[in-house]
Short mmCIF file of C-alpha atoms in Angstrom, two decimals:
data_model
loop_
_atom_site.label_atom_id
_atom_site.label_comp_id
_atom_site.label_asym_id
_atom_site.label_seq_id
_atom_site.Cartn_x
_atom_site.Cartn_y
_atom_site.Cartn_z
CA MET A 4 45.05 -36.05 20.41
CA ASP A 5 47.27 -38.99 19.36
CA VAL A 6 50.57 -38.71 21.27
CA THR A 7 52.44 -40.02 18.23
CA ARG A 8 51.50 -36.82 16.37
CA PRO A 9 52.10 -33.96 18.81
CA LEU A 10 52.29 -31.37 15.98
CA ALA A 11 48.91 -32.39 14.54
CA GLY A 12 47.02 -29.33 13.34
CA THR A 13 50.23 -27.45 12.44
CA THR A 14 50.90 -26.37 8.88
CA VAL A 15 54.52 -25.67 7.97
CA ARG A 16 55.95 -24.03 4.86
CA ALA A 17 59.26 -25.61 3.87
CA SER A 18 61.29 -23.31 1.63
CA GLY A 19 64.23 -24.81 -0.25
CA ASP A 20 65.31 -28.19 -1.58
CA THR A 21 68.39 -29.34 0.32
CA LEU A 22 69.00 -32.53 2.25
CA PRO A 23 68.88 -30.79 5.68
CA LEU A 24 65.51 -29.26 4.81
CA ARG A 25 64.11 -32.51 3.40
CA VAL A 26 65.20 -34.42 6.50
CA ALA A 27 63.63 -31.84 8.82
CA ALA A 28 60.40 -31.61 6.82
CA ALA A 29 59.99 -35.40 6.78
CA ARG A 30 60.41 -35.55 10.54
CA LEU A 31 57.92 -32.76 11.14
CA ARG A 32 55.49 -34.57 8.86
CA ALA A 33 55.93 -37.69 11.00
CA LEU A 34 55.03 -35.57 14.05
CA GLY A 35 51.70 -34.63 12.46
CA CYS A 36 52.52 -31.45 10.51
CA THR A 37 51.07 -30.65 7.13
CA VAL A 38 54.07 -29.53 5.08
CA GLU A 39 53.69 -27.14 2.16
CA HIS A 40 56.71 -26.77 -0.11
CA ALA A 41 58.15 -23.60 -1.59
CA ARG A 42 61.04 -24.19 -3.96
CA ALA A 43 63.35 -21.27 -3.21
CA ALA A 44 65.23 -20.91 0.06
CA PRO A 45 65.39 -17.35 1.42
CA PRO A 46 68.75 -15.52 1.36
CA ASP A 47 69.09 -15.65 5.16
CA ALA A 48 68.53 -19.44 5.19
CA PRO A 49 70.44 -20.86 2.20
CA ALA A 50 69.93 -24.47 3.34
CA GLY A 51 66.20 -23.90 3.88
CA ARG A 52 63.54 -22.49 6.17
CA LEU A 53 60.68 -24.10 8.09
CA ALA A 54 57.93 -21.69 9.12
CA ALA A 55 54.63 -22.54 10.77
CA VAL A 56 51.77 -20.73 9.04
CA ARG A 57 49.09 -22.29 11.22
CA ALA A 58 49.20 -23.88 14.69
CA PRO A 59 46.47 -25.22 17.00
CA PHE A 60 47.88 -23.74 20.19
CA GLY A 61 47.80 -20.04 19.27
CA GLY A 62 50.43 -17.46 20.15
CA ALA A 63 53.73 -17.11 18.35
CA LEU A 64 54.38 -19.35 15.36
CA PRO A 65 57.62 -21.37 15.47
CA GLU A 66 60.15 -21.36 12.67
CA CYS A 67 63.68 -22.56 11.95
CA ARG A 68 66.19 -21.13 9.49
CA ILE A 69 68.98 -23.43 8.29
CA GLY A 70 72.29 -22.21 6.87
CA TRP A 71 75.41 -23.92 5.60
CA SER A 72 78.20 -21.95 7.31
CA GLY A 73 75.84 -20.19 9.71
CA PRO A 74 77.75 -17.72 11.89
CA VAL A 75 81.18 -18.83 10.58
CA PRO A 76 82.82 -16.39 8.12
CA VAL A 77 84.23 -19.24 6.03
CA PRO A 78 82.63 -19.94 2.63
CA MET A 79 80.57 -23.15 2.81
CA ARG A 80 77.90 -23.91 0.24
CA GLY A 81 77.26 -27.59 0.74
CA GLU A 82 78.14 -30.78 2.62
CA HIS A 83 81.53 -31.12 0.92
CA ASP A 84 82.60 -27.68 2.12
CA VAL A 85 81.31 -28.28 5.65
CA GLN A 86 83.11 -31.61 5.95
CA ALA A 87 86.35 -29.91 4.87
CA ALA A 88 86.09 -26.69 6.87
CA CYS A 89 84.68 -28.12 10.12
CA GLY A 90 86.96 -31.13 10.64
CA ILE A 91 84.78 -34.08 9.61
CA MET A 92 87.23 -35.03 6.85
CA GLN A 93 90.08 -34.79 9.35
CA VAL A 94 88.51 -37.16 11.90
CA HIS A 95 87.11 -39.58 9.33
CA GLY A 96 90.50 -39.76 7.62
CA ARG A 97 92.65 -40.32 10.71
CA ALA A 98 92.72 -44.10 10.31
CA ALA A 99 93.98 -43.63 6.73
CA GLY A 100 96.57 -41.00 7.65
CA GLY A 101 94.95 -37.83 6.31
CA PRO A 102 91.66 -36.02 5.62
CA ARG A 103 89.12 -37.94 3.54
CA VAL A 104 85.58 -37.21 2.38
CA LEU A 105 82.98 -39.12 4.38
CA PRO A 106 80.74 -40.51 1.62
CA VAL A 107 77.46 -39.89 3.44
CA ASP A 108 75.99 -36.44 4.08
CA PHE A 109 76.45 -36.83 7.80
CA ALA A 110 76.54 -33.15 8.79
CA SER A 111 73.47 -32.40 6.65
CA ALA A 112 71.51 -35.26 8.22
CA CYS A 113 72.48 -34.02 11.69
CA ALA A 114 71.43 -30.49 10.78
CA GLY A 115 68.06 -31.72 9.55
CA VAL A 116 67.37 -33.52 12.83
CA LEU A 117 68.55 -30.50 14.84
CA ALA A 118 66.23 -28.23 12.83
CA ALA A 119 63.22 -30.46 13.44
CA GLN A 120 64.18 -30.72 17.10
CA ALA A 121 64.48 -26.92 17.41
CA PHE A 122 61.13 -26.38 15.66
CA THR A 123 59.42 -28.86 18.01
CA ALA A 124 61.04 -27.29 21.07
CA ALA A 125 59.92 -23.86 19.83
CA ALA A 126 56.37 -25.20 19.43
CA LEU A 127 56.49 -26.35 23.06
CA ALA A 128 57.69 -22.91 24.12
CA ALA A 129 54.89 -21.28 22.09
CA LEU A 130 52.36 -23.58 23.75
CA HIS A 131 53.65 -22.26 27.10
CA GLY A 132 53.16 -18.67 25.94
CA ARG A 133 56.75 -17.91 24.94
CA THR A 134 57.55 -15.72 21.95
CA ASP A 135 61.26 -16.54 21.46
CA VAL A 136 60.37 -19.30 19.01
CA ALA A 137 62.43 -18.41 15.92
CA ALA A 138 65.32 -20.89 15.76
CA THR A 139 68.43 -20.60 13.63
CA THR A 140 70.91 -23.41 12.98
CA SER A 141 73.40 -24.47 10.32
CA VAL A 142 75.17 -27.50 8.94
CA ALA A 143 78.47 -26.10 10.26
CA GLN A 144 77.06 -25.91 13.78
CA ALA A 145 75.82 -29.49 13.46
CA ALA A 146 79.32 -30.56 12.40
CA ALA A 147 80.92 -28.81 15.37
CA LEU A 148 78.50 -30.54 17.74
CA ALA A 149 79.25 -33.91 16.13
CA LEU A 150 82.97 -33.41 16.76
CA THR A 151 82.78 -31.87 20.24
CA GLN A 152 84.48 -34.75 22.06
CA TYR A 153 87.30 -34.90 19.47
CA VAL A 154 87.84 -31.13 19.69
CA ALA A 155 87.88 -31.34 23.50
CA VAL A 156 90.59 -34.01 23.43
CA ALA A 157 92.63 -32.19 20.76
CA THR A 158 92.62 -28.93 22.74
CA ALA A 159 93.21 -30.50 26.16
CA GLU A 160 96.17 -32.54 24.91
CA PRO A 161 98.14 -30.86 22.11
CA GLY A 162 98.78 -33.24 19.26
CA ALA A 163 96.08 -35.72 20.30
CA GLY A 164 93.90 -34.73 17.37
CA ARG A 165 96.44 -35.42 14.65
CA PRO A 166 96.59 -38.72 12.74
CA ALA A 167 99.68 -40.78 13.45
CA ASP A 168 101.31 -43.57 11.50
CA PRO A 169 100.82 -47.01 13.10
CA ALA A 170 103.74 -48.03 15.25
CA GLY A 171 105.91 -50.92 14.20
CA ASP A 172 104.08 -53.65 12.29
CA ALA A 173 100.56 -52.53 13.28
CA GLU A 174 97.80 -52.61 10.66
CA ARG A 175 94.72 -50.43 10.34
CA THR A 176 92.00 -52.86 11.36
CA PRO A 177 89.17 -53.83 11.98
CA PRO A 178 87.04 -54.94 10.22
CA PHE A 179 88.42 -58.45 9.88
CA ARG A 180 88.01 -61.10 7.18
CA SER A 181 87.42 -64.81 7.80
CA SER A 182 88.88 -67.60 5.63
CA ASP A 183 85.57 -67.94 3.78
CA GLY A 184 85.55 -64.24 2.91
CA VAL A 185 83.14 -62.84 5.49
CA VAL A 186 84.11 -59.31 6.54
CA PHE A 187 83.06 -58.72 10.12
CA GLU A 188 83.21 -56.26 13.00
CA LEU A 189 83.88 -57.06 16.68
CA GLU A 190 82.87 -55.44 19.95
CA THR A 191 83.61 -55.96 23.63
CA PHE A 192 84.29 -53.61 26.53
CA ASP A 193 85.98 -56.35 28.58
CA ALA A 194 89.72 -57.09 28.29
CA GLU A 195 89.29 -60.68 29.54
CA ARG A 196 86.68 -61.46 26.90
CA TRP A 197 88.99 -59.98 24.27
CA LEU A 198 91.75 -62.32 25.52
CA TRP A 199 89.46 -65.39 25.54
CA PHE A 200 88.20 -64.71 22.01
CA TRP A 201 91.59 -64.24 20.36
CA SER A 202 93.16 -67.09 22.32
CA ALA A 203 90.43 -69.39 20.96
CA LEU A 204 91.41 -68.34 17.43
CA GLY A 205 95.07 -69.10 18.12
CA ALA A 206 96.49 -65.57 18.28
CA GLY A 207 99.61 -65.03 20.39
CA ARG A 208 99.20 -63.49 23.81
CA ALA A 209 101.62 -60.62 23.08
CA ALA A 210 99.60 -59.52 20.05
CA ILE A 211 96.34 -59.85 21.97
CA VAL A 212 97.63 -57.68 24.82
CA ARG A 213 99.15 -55.12 22.46
CA GLY A 214 95.93 -54.87 20.47
CA TRP A 215 93.61 -54.17 23.39
CA PRO A 216 94.43 -50.48 24.08
CA PRO A 217 93.97 -49.24 20.48
CA PHE A 218 90.81 -51.34 20.10
CA GLN A 219 89.37 -50.08 23.39
CA GLN A 220 90.21 -46.45 22.58
CA ARG A 221 89.00 -46.34 18.97
CA PHE A 222 85.73 -44.60 19.93
CA ALA A 223 87.78 -41.73 21.34
CA THR A 224 90.68 -41.61 18.88
CA ALA A 225 89.01 -42.55 15.55
CA THR A 226 92.05 -44.77 14.88
CA CYS A 227 92.62 -48.46 15.49
CA ALA A 228 95.98 -49.92 14.45
CA LEU A 229 96.24 -53.55 15.58
CA PRO A 230 99.04 -56.15 15.41
CA PRO A 231 98.82 -58.10 12.11
CA ASP A 232 98.72 -61.39 14.05
CA LEU A 233 95.08 -60.67 14.96
CA ALA A 234 93.90 -60.25 11.38
CA LYS A 235 95.96 -63.33 10.46
CA ALA A 236 94.30 -65.40 13.20
CA ALA A 237 90.83 -64.31 12.08
CA GLY A 238 91.69 -65.16 8.48
CA GLU A 239 92.57 -68.75 9.38
CA HIS A 240 89.00 -69.63 10.42
CA GLU A 241 85.63 -69.76 8.71
CA TYR A 242 83.14 -67.22 9.98
CA ARG A 243 81.07 -69.92 11.73
CA ALA A 244 84.09 -70.80 13.86
CA VAL A 245 84.71 -67.10 14.53
CA ARG A 246 81.10 -66.70 15.69
CA ASP A 247 81.37 -69.78 17.91
CA ALA A 248 84.49 -68.35 19.55
CA ALA A 249 82.83 -64.96 19.96
CA ASP A 250 79.70 -66.48 21.52
CA ALA A 251 81.78 -68.57 23.92
CA ALA A 252 83.82 -65.53 24.97
CA GLY A 253 80.86 -63.16 25.23
CA VAL A 254 82.15 -61.00 22.37
CA SER A 255 79.81 -59.59 19.70
CA ALA A 256 80.65 -60.33 16.05
CA VAL A 257 78.55 -58.88 13.21
CA PRO A 258 79.12 -59.29 9.45
CA VAL A 259 79.53 -56.14 7.37
CA ARG A 260 76.45 -56.21 5.14
CA PRO A 261 76.58 -54.83 1.59
CA ALA A 262 75.12 -51.39 0.96
CA THR A 263 72.75 -53.05 -1.51
CA VAL A 264 70.90 -54.78 1.34
CA PRO A 265 67.82 -52.67 2.22
CA PRO A 266 67.93 -50.97 5.62
CA PRO A 267 65.63 -52.27 8.35
CA PRO A 268 62.02 -51.16 7.89
CA ALA A 269 61.08 -47.93 9.65
CA PRO A 270 58.77 -48.04 12.66
CA ALA A 271 55.35 -46.37 12.44
CA SER A 272 56.67 -43.53 14.60
CA PRO A 273 60.36 -42.66 14.09
CA TRP A 274 60.60 -42.24 17.88
CA ARG A 275 58.18 -45.08 18.79
CA LEU A 276 56.09 -42.63 20.79
CA ARG A 277 53.30 -44.16 22.87
CA ALA A 278 51.16 -43.16 25.81
CA VAL A 279 52.09 -44.75 29.14
CA THR A 280 49.23 -43.22 31.14
CA PRO A 281 45.78 -41.93 30.06
CA PRO A 282 45.26 -38.28 29.08
CA ALA A 283 44.90 -35.92 32.02
CA ALA A 284 45.10 -32.23 32.78
CA PRO A 285 48.33 -30.98 31.13
CA PRO A 286 51.04 -29.93 33.57
CA ALA A 287 51.34 -26.24 34.41
CA PRO A 288 53.67 -24.26 32.13
CA PRO A 289 57.19 -24.08 33.56
CA PRO A 290 58.73 -20.72 34.47
CA ALA A 291 60.38 -18.91 31.57
CA GLY A 292 64.14 -18.87 31.22
CA PRO A 293 66.90 -19.24 28.65
CA GLY A 294 66.00 -21.90 26.10
CA PRO A 295 62.66 -23.46 25.11
CA LEU A 296 62.95 -26.23 27.74
CA ALA A 297 63.67 -23.80 30.60
CA GLY A 298 61.99 -24.85 33.82
CA LEU A 299 61.87 -28.55 32.89
CA ARG A 300 63.92 -31.17 34.72
CA VAL A 301 65.47 -34.25 33.11
CA VAL A 302 66.91 -37.18 35.08
CA GLU A 303 69.50 -39.06 33.06
CA SER A 304 71.10 -42.47 33.61
CA THR A 305 73.43 -42.94 30.65
CA ASN A 306 77.01 -43.70 29.66
CA ARG A 307 79.40 -43.54 26.70
CA VAL A 308 78.30 -41.17 23.86
CA GLN A 309 74.71 -41.58 22.65
CA GLY A 310 72.89 -41.12 25.96
CA PRO A 311 75.08 -38.37 27.49
CA LEU A 312 75.03 -36.36 24.25
CA ALA A 313 71.23 -36.63 24.10
CA GLY A 314 71.04 -35.31 27.65
CA HIS A 315 73.51 -32.57 26.76
CA LEU A 316 71.25 -31.41 23.93
CA LEU A 317 68.29 -31.22 26.31
CA ALA A 318 70.43 -29.13 28.66
CA LEU A 319 71.45 -26.84 25.79
CA LEU A 320 67.72 -26.37 25.11
CA GLY A 321 67.37 -25.07 28.67
CA ALA A 322 66.43 -28.14 30.72
CA ASP A 323 67.92 -28.79 34.15
CA VAL A 324 69.64 -32.18 33.73
CA VAL A 325 70.55 -34.40 36.71
CA ARG A 326 72.74 -37.42 36.08
CA LEU A 327 72.33 -40.66 38.01
CA GLU A 328 75.83 -42.15 38.26
CA PRO A 329 77.19 -45.29 39.96
CA PRO A 330 78.98 -45.04 43.32
CA GLY A 331 82.28 -43.28 42.70
CA GLY A 332 80.88 -41.50 39.64
CA ASP A 333 80.93 -42.27 35.94
CA PRO A 334 84.28 -43.96 35.12
CA LEU A 335 84.65 -41.61 32.12
CA ARG A 336 85.19 -38.70 34.53
CA GLY A 337 88.81 -39.70 35.06
CA VAL A 338 89.79 -40.72 31.52
CA PRO A 339 92.68 -38.57 30.16
CA PRO A 340 93.22 -35.99 28.91
CA LEU A 341 91.88 -33.94 31.80
CA SER A 342 90.46 -30.45 31.80
CA GLY A 343 91.05 -29.44 35.40
CA ASP A 344 89.93 -32.40 37.52
CA LEU A 345 87.67 -33.98 34.90
CA SER A 346 88.05 -35.75 31.59
CA ALA A 347 87.77 -33.40 28.63
CA ARG A 348 85.71 -36.03 26.81
CA PHE A 349 83.33 -36.29 29.76
CA LEU A 350 82.92 -32.52 29.90
CA ALA A 351 82.24 -32.35 26.18
CA LEU A 352 79.11 -34.42 26.77
CA ASN A 353 78.13 -33.58 30.34
CA ARG A 354 79.22 -30.11 31.38
CA GLY A 355 76.50 -28.13 33.09
CA LYS A 356 74.73 -31.20 34.44
CA SER A 357 74.51 -32.01 38.15
CA ALA A 358 74.99 -35.57 39.41
CA VAL A 359 73.68 -37.87 42.12
CA GLU A 360 75.38 -41.18 42.87
CA ALA A 361 73.19 -44.26 43.34
CA ASP A 362 73.68 -48.01 43.03
CA LEU A 363 70.58 -48.92 41.05
CA THR A 364 71.01 -52.61 41.84
CA THR A 365 70.06 -51.89 45.46
CA ALA A 366 66.79 -50.88 47.07
CA ALA A 367 68.36 -47.63 48.28
CA GLY A 368 69.61 -46.75 44.80
CA ARG A 369 66.26 -47.55 43.26
CA GLY A 370 64.60 -45.35 45.87
CA THR A 371 66.91 -42.48 44.91
CA ALA A 372 65.95 -42.88 41.25
CA LEU A 373 62.24 -42.95 42.08
CA ARG A 374 62.52 -39.82 44.24
CA LEU A 375 64.28 -37.94 41.47
CA ALA A 376 61.76 -39.14 38.88
CA ALA A 377 58.84 -38.05 41.08
CA SER A 378 59.80 -34.40 40.56
CA ALA A 379 61.09 -34.69 36.98
CA ASP A 380 59.54 -34.01 33.62
CA ALA A 381 61.58 -36.59 31.72
CA PHE A 382 63.74 -39.64 32.46
CA LEU A 383 66.43 -40.57 29.92
CA GLN A 384 68.36 -43.85 29.93
CA ASN A 385 70.42 -45.92 27.49
CA TRP A 386 70.53 -49.21 29.36
CA PRO A 387 70.89 -52.45 27.37
CA PRO A 388 67.83 -54.71 26.94
CA GLY A 389 66.53 -56.17 30.19
CA ARG A 390 68.28 -53.79 32.56
CA ALA A 391 65.27 -51.52 33.18
CA ALA A 392 63.25 -54.60 34.19
CA ARG A 393 66.02 -55.80 36.52
CA PHE A 394 66.21 -52.38 38.14
CA ARG A 395 62.38 -52.20 38.23
CA LEU A 396 62.75 -48.75 36.68
CA GLY A 397 60.80 -49.16 33.46
CA ALA A 398 58.28 -46.70 32.08
CA ALA A 399 55.39 -48.18 34.07
CA ASP A 400 57.42 -48.23 37.31
CA LEU A 401 58.23 -44.53 37.04
CA ALA A 402 54.71 -43.63 35.91
CA ALA A 403 53.54 -44.94 39.30
CA VAL A 404 55.37 -42.05 41.00
CA ARG A 405 55.05 -39.49 38.18
CA PRO A 406 52.11 -40.25 35.83
CA SER A 407 52.94 -37.42 33.41
CA LEU A 408 56.61 -38.36 33.08
CA VAL A 409 58.29 -38.62 29.68
CA TYR A 410 60.35 -41.82 29.59
CA ALA A 411 63.02 -41.78 26.87
CA HIS A 412 65.16 -44.79 26.01
CA ALA A 413 68.19 -44.43 23.71
CA GLY A 414 69.02 -47.96 22.61
CA GLY A 415 71.02 -49.82 20.01
CA TRP A 416 68.97 -52.19 17.89
CA ALA A 417 65.31 -51.60 18.86
CA ASP A 418 63.40 -54.37 17.04
CA ALA A 419 65.81 -54.62 14.08
CA LEU A 420 67.29 -57.90 15.36
CA PRO A 421 65.76 -60.72 17.43
CA ALA A 422 66.98 -61.51 20.93
CA PRO A 423 69.64 -62.20 21.99
CA GLN A 424 71.01 -59.11 20.28
CA PRO A 425 74.68 -58.23 19.85
CA MET A 426 75.98 -55.24 21.75
CA GLY A 427 74.21 -52.10 20.58
CA THR A 428 77.26 -50.02 19.69
CA ASP A 429 78.18 -47.71 16.85
CA TYR A 430 80.50 -49.87 14.77
CA LEU A 431 78.34 -53.00 15.02
CA VAL A 432 75.27 -51.02 13.92
CA GLN A 433 77.26 -49.51 11.05
CA ALA A 434 78.27 -53.02 9.98
CA HIS A 435 74.81 -54.58 10.08
CA SER A 436 72.95 -51.64 8.56
CA GLY A 437 75.07 -51.24 5.43
CA VAL A 438 76.49 -47.89 6.53
CA ALA A 439 79.96 -49.40 6.95
CA ALA A 440 79.88 -50.64 3.35
CA LEU A 441 78.75 -47.20 2.14
CA VAL A 442 81.76 -45.56 3.77
CA SER A 443 84.24 -48.38 2.97
CA GLY A 444 84.69 -48.89 6.69
CA PRO A 445 83.15 -48.61 9.16
CA THR A 446 84.23 -45.04 9.71
CA LEU A 447 85.78 -44.70 13.15
CA LEU A 448 84.04 -41.33 13.48
CA THR A 449 81.09 -42.34 15.69
CA VAL A 450 78.39 -41.36 13.21
CA THR A 451 75.51 -43.46 14.57
CA ASP A 452 76.34 -42.58 18.19
CA VAL A 453 76.15 -38.86 17.40
CA LEU A 454 73.14 -38.95 15.08
CA GLY A 455 71.48 -41.46 17.42
CA ALA A 456 71.92 -38.98 20.27
CA LEU A 457 70.30 -36.23 18.22
CA ILE A 458 67.37 -38.51 17.39
CA ALA A 459 67.01 -39.53 21.06
CA ALA A 460 66.85 -35.88 22.15
CA GLU A 461 64.43 -35.17 19.30
CA GLY A 462 62.18 -37.98 20.55
CA ALA A 463 62.29 -36.67 24.10
CA VAL A 464 61.30 -33.17 22.93
CA ALA A 465 58.46 -34.59 20.82
CA ALA A 466 57.25 -36.59 23.84
CA LEU A 467 57.39 -33.46 26.03
CA LEU A 468 55.22 -31.64 23.49
CA ALA A 469 52.74 -34.55 23.41
CA ARG A 470 52.65 -34.51 27.21
CA ALA A 471 52.03 -30.75 27.27
CA ARG A 472 49.10 -31.13 24.87
CA THR A 473 47.49 -34.23 26.42
CA GLY A 474 48.66 -34.54 30.03
CA ALA A 475 49.57 -38.18 29.36
CA GLY A 476 52.83 -39.80 30.33
CA VAL A 477 54.66 -40.61 27.09
CA ARG A 478 57.39 -43.09 26.20
CA ALA A 479 59.93 -42.47 23.42
CA ALA A 480 62.24 -45.26 22.28
CA THR A 481 64.98 -44.56 19.74
CA ALA A 482 68.05 -46.50 18.69
CA LEU A 483 71.34 -46.33 16.83
CA ILE A 484 69.72 -48.37 14.06
CA ASP A 485 67.39 -45.39 13.47
CA ALA A 486 70.43 -43.20 12.86
CA ALA A 487 71.87 -45.79 10.48
CA ARG A 488 68.57 -45.93 8.59
CA LEU A 489 68.63 -42.16 8.14
CA LEU A 490 72.27 -42.21 6.99
CA ARG A 491 71.39 -44.80 4.35
CA THR A 492 69.19 -42.13 2.74
CA ALA A 493 71.94 -39.48 2.95
CA VAL A 494 74.40 -40.87 0.39
CA HIS A 495 76.97 -38.25 -0.51
CA THR A 496 76.66 -36.65 -3.94
CA PRO A 497 80.15 -36.70 -5.52
CA VAL A 498 81.67 -33.27 -6.05
CA ASP A 499 84.21 -32.65 -8.78
CA GLY A 500 87.47 -31.15 -7.61
CA ALA A 501 88.56 -29.95 -4.20
CA PRO A 502 86.16 -28.31 -1.74
CA ARG A 503 85.87 -24.54 -1.98
CA ALA A 504 86.40 -24.26 1.76
CA PRO A 505 89.84 -24.90 3.35
CA VAL A 506 90.46 -28.45 4.57
CA VAL A 507 91.03 -28.55 8.33
CA THR A 508 93.97 -30.76 9.28
CA ASP A 509 94.25 -29.84 12.98
CA LEU A 510 91.19 -29.61 15.23
CA ALA A 511 93.02 -27.62 17.90
CA ALA A 512 94.08 -25.01 15.36
CA MET A 513 90.52 -24.82 14.03
CA ALA A 514 89.12 -24.31 17.53
CA ALA A 515 91.64 -21.52 18.20
CA ASP A 516 90.95 -19.73 14.90
CA PRO A 517 88.90 -16.53 15.53
CA ALA A 518 86.82 -17.37 12.44
CA TYR A 519 85.37 -20.33 14.36
CA ALA A 520 84.74 -18.49 17.64
CA SER A 521 80.97 -18.71 17.14
CA LEU A 522 81.18 -22.53 17.08
CA PHE A 523 83.30 -23.15 20.17
CA GLU A 524 83.75 -22.12 23.79
CA THR A 525 86.57 -22.88 26.21
CA ASP A 526 86.94 -23.43 29.93
CA GLY A 527 90.59 -22.35 29.73
CA THR A 528 91.90 -25.89 29.39
CA ALA A 529 89.81 -27.50 26.67
CA THR A 530 87.39 -26.33 23.97
CA TYR A 531 83.87 -27.57 23.29
CA SER A 532 81.12 -26.88 20.77
CA ARG A 533 78.52 -24.26 21.56
CA ALA A 534 74.76 -24.88 21.31
CA PRO A 535 73.95 -25.65 17.66
CA TRP A 536 71.00 -23.27 17.50
CA THR A 537 69.82 -19.91 18.77
CA PHE A 538 66.25 -18.87 19.59
CA ASP A 539 64.86 -15.38 19.13
CA HIS A 540 61.61 -13.55 18.47
CA PRO A 541 60.33 -13.74 14.88
CA GLN A 542 61.54 -10.67 12.98
CA GLU A 543 59.04 -10.62 10.16
CA PRO A 544 55.63 -12.04 9.26
CA HIS A 545 55.64 -15.45 7.61
CA PRO A 546 55.04 -15.29 3.86
#
């Protein structure tokens, strides 16, 4: 069997005609399914249903029902309602001072990927003899997952989730505009590089220093009000001079491309699946437990949002996830606001995982990683290009100690840009891909980080299914640019009038509302999203 098509031989009936269903059906088709379409969605799955009617591995047949509001007793009948009722408008609109419609069907795209991911995980469970293979998810649950770090911050620190007017003379930027009219986005994680770049453009030191905290924190706050002197300095130079200053300082600058520019071409496999080792006897089925990935172990070396959220999804599916962190632990652990002794943002993406500290630049740290990989089923990392080779922890290196290992990389650009690539971060990918232009932004809601995480976890699950069917070690490589490509196909259909659902203006109040109890859980200090799906035994024969 070709590892790029781990669902080959499976026939799926897709009932309905919504964006979440179309996204999920297309992804299952890419995994090898034959998809038959039935126009009407069933009453218990108003956003669509995917049901296997034939599978090559016998046993229970997987399925996934998709709703709009799911278990939430708030009326939601489409993307517009979900964005309003589940806080997406609130977070997207923070930089503008109030809730705004995000003009891409972000929650629906996320729900489609989650549905395909759940179906594939259920197929893996069925292959292992499990019968709890009927998944249920909803667009509302996808939205809650997408906002989990924002909800955690808003509930751990009252008032942190509300938009605030910029202080003093601050302006809502970036993106920036050069003197020759090029609109561009910037990225750096280093305060010194930020200083060098703006100093080269002639900005005053006070403005540079004052602008660093809001720029650095925009991923967490979804706001970025900067001193007007920075935009003024950028506007006094042609873009070529801006790029020269950025290159000299080690800062990434990327023009905001028009939405009319076609997205990068899609790879042959949406997850770039490939065999790392030859087929062999498939591994023994893991012991049963809660979730379709129960009994499987994932080793994760990731940071920021995309990688940790991908690992979190695998944990929610039942895998035992072990984080490899640098000596002293992930720096995000101590970033306020805290929930107990840990950052609420960190817990939103990493709770339930164990951790082992290792300096991967040393022989001892590399040895720790190899020992963990030798007993793992999957290894997940989101290192920038070249780092796996420097660590000598690439797919082939780990296959030497665990031939059947799944090796999953969650990157930024994949092959969309030649080397040397700019930093592979959310706002730069939005800018280059045309997503920023679609949303008149970029949006400071981290849409490609979140959707990229879902796609990375989806690729890891697909690779685990390929491994279970062939015994081969399998590599999956996904990127933020894949999320941007998907969002380009999810352009929001305008809706006349206000949403039928109430517009959330306070994430903390939403999380405390009993109507949303099925979406969120609390540790007593902060609140986080629950798993976005449930798995049960099929209740009725497939039509």
